[in-house]
Amino acid sequence: FMRLGNLTIETWEGDPTAKKAGAINHISLNTTDVDKAFAEAKKQGLNLVDKEIQSIPSFWKKGIRFFNILGPNQETIEFCQIL
């Protein structure tokens, strides 16, 4: 992870890629209120991947809470709150 203010960039090696232009694993957008973001995504009828908010307690100091949607090209878009 690389972090500057509110910008966080995560890189890793290991997942296989599609080996074509534009191929990405996912895009993550930080939010300060994942509950509100999840409610708004449901209200707007976005293509939710997760039925409920997920969590990973081992990320960062206090963990993260997040959910994923599929974008217009079926790319995964994550909404993440760092706790």
Short mmCIF file of C-alpha atoms in Angstrom, two decimals:
data_model
loop_
_atom_site.label_atom_id
_atom_site.label_comp_id
_atom_site.label_asym_id
_atom_site.label_seq_id
_atom_site.Cartn_x
_atom_site.Cartn_y
_atom_site.Cartn_z
CA PHE A 1 0.00 0.00 0.00
CA MET A 2 1.08 3.55 -0.73
CA ARG A 3 -0.79 6.36 0.97
CA LEU A 4 -0.73 10.14 0.68
CA GLY A 5 -3.53 11.97 2.48
CA ASN A 6 -6.83 10.43 1.29
CA LEU A 7 -5.24 8.69 -1.72
CA THR A 8 -4.38 5.02 -1.21
CA ILE A 9 -2.82 2.87 -3.94
CA GLU A 10 -2.64 -0.89 -3.46
CA THR A 11 -0.45 -3.06 -5.64
CA TRP A 12 0.26 -6.76 -5.44
CA GLU A 13 1.55 -9.65 -7.45
CA GLY A 14 -0.08 -13.05 -7.61
CA ASP A 15 -3.53 -12.96 -9.18
CA PRO A 16 -3.61 -14.04 -12.83
CA THR A 17 -4.45 -11.33 -15.36
CA ALA A 18 -6.39 -11.43 -18.60
CA LYS A 19 -3.25 -10.26 -20.49
CA LYS A 20 -5.16 -7.76 -22.60
CA ALA A 21 -5.30 -3.97 -22.69
CA GLY A 22 -7.35 -2.49 -19.87
CA ALA A 23 -7.45 -5.67 -17.74
CA ILE A 24 -7.59 -4.88 -14.02
CA ASN A 25 -8.53 -6.85 -10.92
CA HIS A 26 -10.64 -4.10 -9.35
CA ILE A 27 -10.90 -0.42 -8.53
CA SER A 28 -11.41 0.60 -4.92
CA LEU A 29 -12.99 3.89 -3.83
CA ASN A 30 -12.57 5.03 -0.25
CA THR A 31 -15.64 6.13 1.67
CA THR A 32 -16.01 7.61 5.14
CA ASP A 33 -19.40 5.92 5.63
CA VAL A 34 -19.69 2.49 4.01
CA ASP A 35 -23.19 1.97 5.46
CA LYS A 36 -24.52 5.07 3.66
CA ALA A 37 -22.69 4.13 0.46
CA PHE A 38 -24.17 0.60 0.56
CA ALA A 39 -27.69 1.96 1.17
CA GLU A 40 -27.30 4.39 -1.75
CA ALA A 41 -25.96 1.66 -4.07
CA LYS A 42 -29.00 -0.49 -3.26
CA LYS A 43 -31.36 2.50 -3.69
CA GLN A 44 -29.88 3.24 -7.14
CA GLY A 45 -30.20 -0.41 -8.18
CA LEU A 46 -26.50 -0.88 -8.83
CA ASN A 47 -25.31 -4.40 -9.68
CA LEU A 48 -24.26 -5.52 -6.18
CA VAL A 49 -21.76 -8.38 -5.93
CA ASP A 50 -22.08 -8.58 -2.14
CA LYS A 51 -25.45 -9.02 -0.40
CA GLU A 52 -24.07 -7.32 2.71
CA ILE A 53 -21.07 -5.27 3.81
CA GLN A 54 -17.91 -7.36 4.15
CA SER A 55 -15.03 -6.85 6.58
CA ILE A 56 -11.37 -7.76 6.91
CA PRO A 57 -10.16 -7.01 10.46
CA SER A 58 -6.48 -7.55 9.58
CA PHE A 59 -6.21 -4.73 6.99
CA TRP A 60 -4.73 -1.48 8.31
CA LYS A 61 -4.68 -0.91 12.08
CA LYS A 62 -8.38 -1.49 12.79
CA GLY A 63 -9.54 -3.26 9.64
CA ILE A 64 -11.76 -2.35 6.72
CA ARG A 65 -15.43 -2.66 5.77
CA PHE A 66 -16.35 -2.84 2.10
CA PHE A 67 -18.74 -3.99 -0.60
CA ASN A 68 -18.38 -4.55 -4.34
CA ILE A 69 -20.48 -3.74 -7.38
CA LEU A 70 -20.02 -4.57 -11.05
CA GLY A 71 -19.34 -1.61 -13.32
CA PRO A 72 -20.57 -1.09 -16.89
CA ASN A 73 -17.85 -3.37 -18.33
CA GLN A 74 -18.32 -5.98 -15.58
CA GLU A 75 -15.27 -4.65 -13.71
CA THR A 76 -15.36 -4.94 -9.93
CA ILE A 77 -15.70 -1.62 -8.11
CA GLU A 78 -15.11 -1.73 -4.38
CA PHE A 79 -16.38 0.85 -1.86
CA CYS A 80 -14.08 0.64 1.17
CA GLN A 81 -14.01 2.29 4.59
CA ILE A 82 -10.72 2.09 6.50
CA LEU A 83 -11.63 1.81 10.16
#
